[in-house]
Short mmCIF file of C-alpha atoms in Angstrom, two decimals:
data_model
loop_
_atom_site.label_atom_id
_atom_site.label_comp_id
_atom_site.label_asym_id
_atom_site.label_seq_id
_atom_site.Cartn_x
_atom_site.Cartn_y
_atom_site.Cartn_z
CA MET A 1 1.24 27.43 -2.83
CA ASN A 2 -0.81 24.74 -4.56
CA LYS A 3 -3.19 23.32 -1.94
CA TYR A 4 -3.61 20.20 -4.10
CA TYR A 5 -0.31 18.91 -2.78
CA ILE A 6 -0.71 19.83 0.91
CA CYS A 7 -0.65 16.73 3.08
CA GLY A 8 -3.05 15.54 5.78
CA MET A 9 -0.91 16.78 8.64
CA CYS A 10 -0.99 20.33 7.24
CA ASN A 11 -4.71 20.17 6.45
CA ASN A 12 -5.52 18.82 9.91
CA PRO A 13 -2.89 20.28 12.28
CA LYS A 14 -4.99 19.61 15.41
CA VAL A 15 -5.56 15.94 14.61
CA ASP A 16 -3.59 13.54 16.77
CA PHE A 17 -2.34 11.08 14.16
CA GLU A 18 -0.86 8.90 16.89
CA LYS A 19 -3.97 8.55 19.03
CA PHE A 20 -4.41 4.91 18.00
CA SER A 21 -0.75 4.16 18.33
CA GLY A 22 1.44 1.89 20.20
CA PRO A 23 3.77 -0.21 18.13
CA LEU A 24 2.00 -2.20 15.41
CA LYS A 25 4.20 -5.29 15.35
CA HIS A 26 1.89 -8.25 15.81
CA LYS A 27 -1.46 -9.46 14.50
CA LYS A 28 -3.11 -8.70 17.85
CA ASP A 29 -1.99 -5.04 17.56
CA PHE A 30 -3.82 -4.62 14.25
CA GLU A 31 -6.90 -6.45 15.50
CA LYS A 32 -6.98 -4.05 18.45
CA LEU A 33 -6.47 -1.05 16.18
CA PHE A 34 -9.52 -1.89 14.05
CA LYS A 35 -11.62 -2.57 17.11
CA ILE A 36 -10.86 0.95 18.36
CA SER A 37 -11.68 2.58 15.03
CA LYS A 38 -13.10 1.51 11.67
CA ASP A 39 -11.01 4.24 10.02
CA PRO A 40 -7.80 4.71 12.05
CA TRP A 41 -5.89 6.41 9.22
CA MET A 42 -8.78 8.72 8.35
CA HIS A 43 -9.27 7.58 4.75
CA LYS A 44 -12.99 8.38 4.69
CA LYS A 45 -12.19 11.97 3.76
CA LEU A 46 -8.94 11.86 1.81
CA ASN A 47 -6.89 15.04 1.59
CA ARG A 48 -5.67 16.33 -1.74
CA TRP A 49 -2.13 15.11 -1.12
CA GLU A 50 -3.49 11.55 -0.90
CA ILE A 51 -5.65 12.10 -3.98
CA LYS A 52 -2.53 13.12 -5.91
CA SER A 53 -0.93 9.83 -4.88
CA ILE A 54 -4.05 7.84 -5.83
CA ASN A 55 -4.12 9.40 -9.31
CA GLU A 56 -0.47 8.54 -9.90
CA ILE A 57 -1.05 4.90 -8.93
CA LYS A 58 -4.11 4.73 -11.20
CA LYS A 59 -1.95 5.94 -14.11
CA ILE A 60 0.56 3.19 -13.38
CA ILE A 61 -2.19 0.55 -13.38
CA LYS A 62 -3.57 1.82 -16.70
CA GLU A 63 -0.10 1.62 -18.23
CA ASN A 64 0.25 -2.01 -17.16
CA THR A 65 -3.18 -3.58 -17.80
CA GLY A 66 -3.26 -4.10 -21.55
CA MET A 67 -4.32 -7.75 -21.21
CA GLU A 68 -8.00 -8.77 -21.27
CA LYS A 69 -7.92 -10.15 -17.74
CA PHE A 70 -5.38 -9.44 -15.05
CA ASN A 71 -4.76 -10.49 -11.47
CA VAL A 72 -4.25 -7.83 -8.81
CA LEU A 73 -3.14 -8.30 -5.22
CA ASP A 74 -3.61 -5.54 -2.63
CA ILE A 75 -1.38 -6.12 0.42
CA GLY A 76 -2.46 -4.51 3.69
CA VAL A 77 -5.82 -3.29 2.42
CA GLY A 78 -6.93 -2.03 5.86
CA ASN A 79 -10.51 -0.81 5.71
CA GLY A 80 -10.34 -0.50 1.91
CA LEU A 81 -11.55 3.11 1.66
CA LYS A 82 -8.42 4.46 -0.02
CA ASP A 83 -7.77 1.31 -2.02
CA LYS A 84 -11.26 1.32 -3.53
CA LYS A 85 -10.60 4.77 -4.99
CA ILE A 86 -7.52 3.36 -6.71
CA ILE A 87 -8.94 0.17 -8.21
CA GLN A 88 -12.70 0.66 -8.62
CA GLU A 89 -12.57 1.70 -12.27
CA PHE A 90 -10.57 -1.45 -13.11
CA SER A 91 -12.95 -3.85 -11.35
CA SER A 92 -14.56 -5.23 -14.52
CA GLY A 93 -11.24 -6.20 -16.10
CA GLY A 94 -9.41 -7.75 -13.19
CA ASN A 95 -9.46 -10.47 -10.58
CA PHE A 96 -8.81 -8.74 -7.27
CA TYR A 97 -7.41 -10.23 -4.10
CA PHE A 98 -7.27 -8.18 -0.91
CA ILE A 99 -5.17 -9.33 2.00
CA ASP A 100 -4.57 -8.11 5.52
CA ILE A 101 -3.28 -9.62 8.73
CA SER A 102 -6.35 -8.33 10.58
CA LYS A 103 -9.74 -10.03 10.27
CA ASN A 104 -11.36 -6.88 11.66
CA ALA A 105 -9.77 -4.81 8.89
CA LEU A 106 -10.92 -7.27 6.21
CA LYS A 107 -14.45 -7.17 7.59
CA GLU A 108 -14.53 -3.41 6.96
CA ALA A 109 -12.78 -3.73 3.60
CA ARG A 110 -15.31 -6.27 2.37
CA LYS A 111 -18.14 -3.83 3.18
CA ASN A 112 -16.36 -0.80 1.72
CA ILE A 113 -15.03 -2.34 -1.51
CA GLY A 114 -17.81 -4.78 -2.39
CA PHE A 115 -15.98 -6.99 -4.90
CA GLY A 116 -12.98 -9.31 -5.01
CA LYS A 117 -11.65 -11.99 -2.67
CA PHE A 118 -10.59 -11.18 0.89
CA ILE A 119 -7.92 -13.30 2.55
CA THR A 120 -6.28 -13.15 5.96
CA TRP A 121 -2.54 -13.50 5.40
CA ASP A 122 0.64 -12.48 7.16
CA ALA A 123 2.70 -11.33 4.16
CA ASN A 124 5.93 -12.38 5.90
CA LYS A 125 4.84 -16.02 5.68
CA LYS A 126 4.34 -18.52 2.86
CA PRO A 127 1.86 -17.06 0.33
CA PRO A 128 -1.47 -18.78 -0.36
CA PHE A 129 -1.05 -18.13 -4.10
CA GLN A 130 0.53 -19.88 -7.06
CA ASN A 131 3.95 -19.00 -8.41
CA HIS A 132 3.92 -16.17 -11.01
CA PHE A 133 0.24 -15.43 -10.45
CA PHE A 134 -0.12 -11.64 -10.21
CA ASP A 135 0.18 -8.98 -12.91
CA ILE A 136 0.00 -6.14 -10.38
CA ILE A 137 0.76 -6.07 -6.66
CA LEU A 138 -0.16 -2.98 -4.62
CA CYS A 139 1.36 -2.23 -1.23
CA ASN A 140 0.18 1.15 0.04
CA GLU A 141 1.93 2.39 3.17
CA THR A 142 2.28 -1.13 4.58
CA ILE A 143 5.95 -1.90 4.14
CA TYR A 144 6.93 -0.42 7.53
CA TYR A 145 5.21 -3.33 9.31
CA LEU A 146 6.84 -6.11 7.26
CA ASN A 147 10.06 -8.08 7.44
CA LEU A 148 11.65 -7.10 4.14
CA GLY A 149 13.62 -10.32 3.61
CA PRO A 150 10.79 -12.88 3.54
CA PHE A 151 8.26 -10.35 2.29
CA LEU A 152 10.15 -9.41 -0.88
CA LYS A 153 10.99 -13.06 -1.45
CA ASN A 154 7.22 -13.68 -1.49
CA ILE A 155 6.73 -10.79 -3.91
CA TYR A 156 9.21 -12.35 -6.33
CA TYR A 157 7.50 -15.74 -6.01
CA ILE A 158 3.95 -14.58 -6.78
CA LEU A 159 4.72 -11.81 -9.32
CA LYS A 160 4.60 -12.65 -13.03
CA SER A 161 7.78 -12.12 -15.05
CA THR A 162 6.03 -9.24 -16.83
CA GLY A 163 4.26 -7.96 -13.70
CA ILE A 164 4.89 -4.96 -11.46
CA ALA A 165 4.67 -4.26 -7.75
CA VAL A 166 3.75 -0.73 -6.66
CA PHE A 167 4.91 0.44 -3.24
CA GLU A 168 3.64 3.67 -1.70
CA ILE A 169 6.01 4.71 1.10
CA ASN A 170 5.89 7.71 3.42
CA LEU A 171 9.52 8.76 3.41
CA ARG A 172 9.77 11.81 5.63
CA ASP A 173 7.95 14.10 8.03
CA GLU A 174 9.11 16.18 10.98
CA ASN A 175 9.56 13.13 13.23
CA TYR A 176 10.32 10.36 10.78
CA ASN A 177 12.71 9.32 8.04
CA TYR A 178 12.32 5.99 6.26
CA ASP A 179 15.65 4.37 5.43
CA LEU A 180 15.40 3.25 1.81
CA SER A 181 18.83 1.61 1.81
CA LYS A 182 17.45 -1.57 3.42
CA PHE A 183 14.56 -1.63 0.93
CA TYR A 184 17.00 -1.35 -2.00
CA LYS A 185 19.26 -4.00 -0.48
CA TYR A 186 16.49 -6.58 -0.27
CA LEU A 187 15.13 -5.70 -3.71
CA LYS A 188 18.50 -6.60 -5.20
CA LYS A 189 18.84 -9.68 -3.03
CA ASN A 190 15.49 -10.97 -4.31
CA ASN A 191 16.14 -10.19 -7.99
CA LEU A 192 13.80 -7.20 -8.05
CA LYS A 193 14.58 -3.76 -9.43
CA LYS A 194 13.26 -0.20 -9.45
CA LYS A 195 11.44 0.53 -12.70
CA LYS A 196 10.01 3.95 -11.89
CA ILE A 197 9.96 6.37 -8.94
CA ILE A 198 7.47 9.20 -8.34
CA ASN A 199 8.03 11.56 -5.43
CA ILE A 200 5.25 13.64 -3.90
CA ILE A 201 6.29 16.41 -1.49
CA CYS A 202 4.05 18.64 0.63
CA PRO A 203 5.24 22.21 -0.11
CA LYS A 204 4.24 23.39 3.35
CA CYS A 205 5.84 20.90 5.75
CA LYS A 206 8.09 19.07 3.24
CA ARG A 207 6.57 15.73 4.18
CA LYS A 208 7.50 13.32 1.42
CA LYS A 209 6.21 10.08 0.02
CA GLY A 210 7.46 7.95 -2.82
CA ILE A 211 5.70 5.64 -5.25
CA TYR A 212 8.05 2.86 -6.35
CA VAL A 213 7.28 0.67 -9.35
CA ILE A 214 9.16 -2.60 -9.03
CA SER A 215 9.71 -5.40 -11.53
CA LYS A 216 11.77 -8.57 -11.78
CA THR A 217 15.34 -8.26 -13.01
#
Protein backbone atom coordinates (compact mmCIF):
# COMPACT_ATOMS: atom_id res chain seq x y z
CA MET A 1 0.00 0.00 0.00
CA ASN A 2 1.40 3.38 -1.01
CA LYS A 3 1.59 5.48 2.16
CA TYR A 4 1.69 8.63 0.01
CA TYR A 5 -2.06 8.40 -0.42
CA ILE A 6 -3.03 7.51 3.17
CA CYS A 7 -5.25 10.19 4.66
CA GLY A 8 -4.98 12.08 7.95
CA MET A 9 -7.52 9.92 9.74
CA CYS A 10 -5.46 6.79 9.00
CA ASN A 11 -2.16 8.48 9.88
CA ASN A 12 -3.58 9.83 13.14
CA PRO A 13 -6.21 7.30 14.31
CA LYS A 14 -6.17 8.58 17.91
CA VAL A 15 -6.77 12.21 16.97
CA ASP A 16 -10.25 13.48 17.72
CA PHE A 17 -11.03 15.37 14.52
CA GLU A 18 -14.30 16.61 16.02
CA LYS A 19 -12.89 18.05 19.23
CA PHE A 20 -13.46 21.61 18.01
CA SER A 21 -16.86 20.81 16.63
CA GLY A 22 -20.33 21.89 17.05
CA PRO A 23 -22.09 22.98 13.91
CA LEU A 24 -20.21 25.67 11.98
CA LYS A 25 -23.14 27.62 10.57
CA HIS A 26 -22.63 31.22 11.58
CA LYS A 27 -19.81 33.75 11.70
CA LYS A 28 -19.69 33.52 15.50
CA ASP A 29 -19.05 29.76 15.25
CA PHE A 30 -15.93 30.30 13.14
CA GLU A 31 -14.71 33.14 15.34
CA LYS A 32 -15.04 30.81 18.33
CA LEU A 33 -13.28 28.00 16.49
CA PHE A 34 -10.19 30.12 15.79
CA LYS A 35 -10.13 31.41 19.34
CA ILE A 36 -9.95 27.82 20.60
CA SER A 37 -7.17 26.85 18.20
CA LYS A 38 -4.93 28.59 15.67
CA ASP A 39 -4.82 25.36 13.66
CA PRO A 40 -8.14 23.51 14.15
CA TRP A 41 -7.76 21.36 11.02
CA MET A 42 -4.14 20.46 11.81
CA HIS A 43 -2.57 21.91 8.65
CA LYS A 44 0.77 22.69 10.32
CA LYS A 45 1.92 19.14 9.62
CA LEU A 46 0.13 18.05 6.47
CA ASN A 47 -0.21 14.33 5.81
CA ARG A 48 0.81 12.85 2.49
CA TRP A 49 -2.79 12.51 1.34
CA GLU A 50 -3.17 16.29 1.65
CA ILE A 51 0.17 16.85 -0.09
CA LYS A 52 -1.09 14.77 -3.02
CA SER A 53 -4.11 17.07 -3.24
CA ILE A 54 -1.93 20.19 -2.99
CA ASN A 55 0.29 19.01 -5.86
CA GLU A 56 -2.72 18.35 -8.09
CA ILE A 57 -4.09 21.85 -7.45
CA LYS A 58 -0.68 23.38 -8.18
CA LYS A 59 -0.64 21.57 -11.55
CA ILE A 60 -4.06 23.03 -12.35
CA ILE A 61 -2.86 26.55 -11.51
CA LYS A 62 0.23 26.14 -13.70
CA GLU A 63 -1.95 25.01 -16.60
CA ASN A 64 -4.11 28.13 -16.28
CA THR A 65 -1.66 30.97 -15.58
CA GLY A 66 -0.12 31.71 -18.96
CA MET A 67 -0.82 35.45 -18.68
CA GLU A 68 1.78 37.86 -17.28
CA LYS A 69 -0.39 38.89 -14.35
CA PHE A 70 -3.38 37.05 -12.96
CA ASN A 71 -5.89 37.56 -10.17
CA VAL A 72 -6.47 34.76 -7.67
CA LEU A 73 -9.16 34.53 -5.01
CA ASP A 74 -8.88 32.05 -2.13
CA ILE A 75 -12.27 31.51 -0.44
CA GLY A 76 -12.25 30.27 3.15
CA VAL A 77 -8.50 30.59 3.63
CA GLY A 78 -8.66 29.68 7.35
CA ASN A 79 -5.23 30.02 8.93
CA GLY A 80 -3.55 29.89 5.51
CA LEU A 81 -1.07 27.10 6.29
CA LYS A 82 -2.32 24.70 3.62
CA ASP A 83 -3.16 27.44 1.13
CA LYS A 84 0.33 28.92 1.30
CA LYS A 85 1.79 25.60 0.17
CA ILE A 86 -0.46 25.74 -2.88
CA ILE A 87 0.12 29.31 -4.03
CA GLN A 88 3.53 30.40 -2.71
CA GLU A 89 5.46 29.62 -5.88
CA PHE A 90 3.01 31.74 -7.91
CA SER A 91 3.22 34.79 -5.63
CA SER A 92 5.41 36.88 -7.95
CA GLY A 93 3.06 36.52 -10.93
CA GLY A 94 -0.31 37.02 -9.33
CA ASN A 95 -2.49 39.38 -7.34
CA PHE A 96 -3.83 37.34 -4.44
CA TYR A 97 -6.96 37.95 -2.42
CA PHE A 98 -7.71 35.84 0.64
CA ILE A 99 -11.16 35.86 2.18
CA ASP A 100 -12.75 34.31 5.22
CA ILE A 101 -15.81 34.97 7.32
CA SER A 102 -13.67 34.92 10.46
CA LYS A 103 -11.46 37.86 11.43
CA ASN A 104 -9.56 35.56 13.79
CA ALA A 105 -8.80 33.19 10.91
CA LEU A 106 -7.61 36.05 8.69
CA LYS A 107 -5.35 37.31 11.46
CA GLU A 108 -3.56 33.95 11.44
CA ALA A 109 -3.58 33.72 7.64
CA ARG A 110 -1.97 37.15 7.30
CA LYS A 111 0.89 36.01 9.57
CA ASN A 112 1.27 32.61 7.90
CA ILE A 113 1.06 33.67 4.24
CA GLY A 114 2.76 37.06 4.33
CA PHE A 115 1.55 38.49 1.01
CA GLY A 116 -1.71 39.42 -0.70
CA LYS A 117 -4.86 41.18 0.45
CA PHE A 118 -7.00 39.81 3.28
CA ILE A 119 -10.72 40.57 3.32
CA THR A 120 -13.51 39.57 5.68
CA TRP A 121 -16.41 38.42 3.51
CA ASP A 122 -19.37 36.10 3.84
CA ALA A 123 -19.25 34.39 0.43
CA ASN A 124 -23.03 33.95 0.44
CA LYS A 125 -23.46 37.72 0.23
CA LYS A 126 -22.75 40.37 -2.40
CA PRO A 127 -19.06 40.18 -3.39
CA PRO A 128 -16.73 43.14 -2.79
CA PHE A 129 -15.14 42.60 -6.22
CA GLN A 130 -15.75 43.73 -9.78
CA ASN A 131 -17.56 41.63 -12.34
CA HIS A 132 -15.29 39.21 -14.27
CA PHE A 133 -12.28 39.99 -12.09
CA PHE A 134 -10.64 36.65 -11.21
CA ASP A 135 -8.65 34.27 -13.39
CA ILE A 136 -8.54 31.59 -10.68
CA ILE A 137 -10.79 31.00 -7.68
CA LEU A 138 -9.78 28.44 -5.05
CA CYS A 139 -12.24 26.94 -2.59
CA ASN A 140 -10.55 24.26 -0.49
CA GLU A 141 -12.89 22.23 1.71
CA THR A 142 -15.16 25.22 2.35
CA ILE A 143 -18.22 24.47 0.27
CA TYR A 144 -19.97 22.52 3.07
CA TYR A 145 -20.50 25.77 5.00
CA LEU A 146 -21.96 27.77 2.10
CA ASN A 147 -25.39 28.26 0.61
CA LEU A 148 -24.82 26.92 -2.90
CA GLY A 149 -27.42 29.09 -4.65
CA PRO A 150 -26.09 32.58 -3.83
CA PHE A 151 -22.51 31.37 -3.51
CA LEU A 152 -22.25 29.93 -7.03
CA LYS A 153 -24.08 32.96 -8.39
CA ASN A 154 -21.26 35.04 -6.88
CA ILE A 155 -18.66 32.75 -8.44
CA TYR A 156 -20.18 33.32 -11.88
CA TYR A 157 -20.25 37.08 -11.31
CA ILE A 158 -16.59 37.50 -10.30
CA LEU A 159 -15.01 34.81 -12.53
CA LYS A 160 -13.57 35.84 -15.90
CA SER A 161 -15.03 34.19 -19.01
CA THR A 162 -11.71 32.38 -19.45
CA GLY A 163 -11.20 31.74 -15.72
CA ILE A 164 -11.55 28.61 -13.59
CA ALA A 165 -12.77 27.84 -10.10
CA VAL A 166 -11.16 24.92 -8.26
CA PHE A 167 -13.17 23.19 -5.56
CA GLU A 168 -11.59 20.66 -3.20
CA ILE A 169 -14.36 18.59 -1.59
CA ASN A 170 -14.15 15.77 0.93
CA LEU A 171 -16.66 13.34 -0.51
CA ARG A 172 -16.69 10.32 1.78
CA ASP A 173 -15.42 8.82 5.00
CA GLU A 174 -16.88 6.28 7.42
CA ASN A 175 -19.42 8.76 8.82
CA TYR A 176 -20.00 11.13 5.93
CA ASN A 177 -21.10 11.27 2.32
CA TYR A 178 -21.27 14.57 0.46
CA ASP A 179 -24.21 14.76 -1.94
CA LEU A 180 -22.82 16.09 -5.21
CA SER A 181 -26.22 16.21 -6.92
CA LYS A 182 -27.05 19.57 -5.30
CA PHE A 183 -23.62 20.94 -6.29
CA TYR A 184 -24.16 19.88 -9.91
CA LYS A 185 -27.69 21.30 -9.89
CA TYR A 186 -26.55 24.76 -8.84
CA LEU A 187 -23.57 24.70 -11.21
CA LYS A 188 -25.96 24.25 -14.12
CA LYS A 189 -28.40 26.79 -12.74
CA ASN A 190 -25.62 29.40 -12.60
CA ASN A 191 -24.19 28.64 -16.07
CA LEU A 192 -21.13 26.86 -14.70
CA LYS A 193 -19.81 23.48 -15.82
CA LYS A 194 -17.37 20.77 -14.79
CA LYS A 195 -14.16 21.03 -16.80
CA LYS A 196 -12.06 18.43 -15.00
CA ILE A 197 -12.41 16.07 -12.03
CA ILE A 198 -9.57 14.46 -10.04
CA ASN A 199 -10.43 11.90 -7.37
CA ILE A 200 -8.06 11.03 -4.53
CA ILE A 201 -8.91 7.94 -2.46
CA CYS A 202 -7.21 6.69 0.69
CA PRO A 203 -6.46 2.99 0.00
CA LYS A 204 -6.75 2.11 3.68
CA CYS A 205 -10.07 3.60 4.79
CA LYS A 206 -11.47 4.51 1.34
CA ARG A 207 -11.95 8.11 2.39
CA LYS A 208 -12.39 10.10 -0.80
CA LYS A 209 -11.97 13.67 -1.92
CA GLY A 210 -12.52 15.27 -5.28
CA ILE A 211 -10.91 18.24 -7.00
CA TYR A 212 -13.38 19.90 -9.36
CA VAL A 213 -12.25 22.38 -12.00
CA ILE A 214 -15.17 24.59 -12.96
CA SER A 215 -15.57 27.07 -15.80
CA LYS A 216 -18.34 29.15 -17.34
CA THR A 217 -20.55 27.50 -19.94
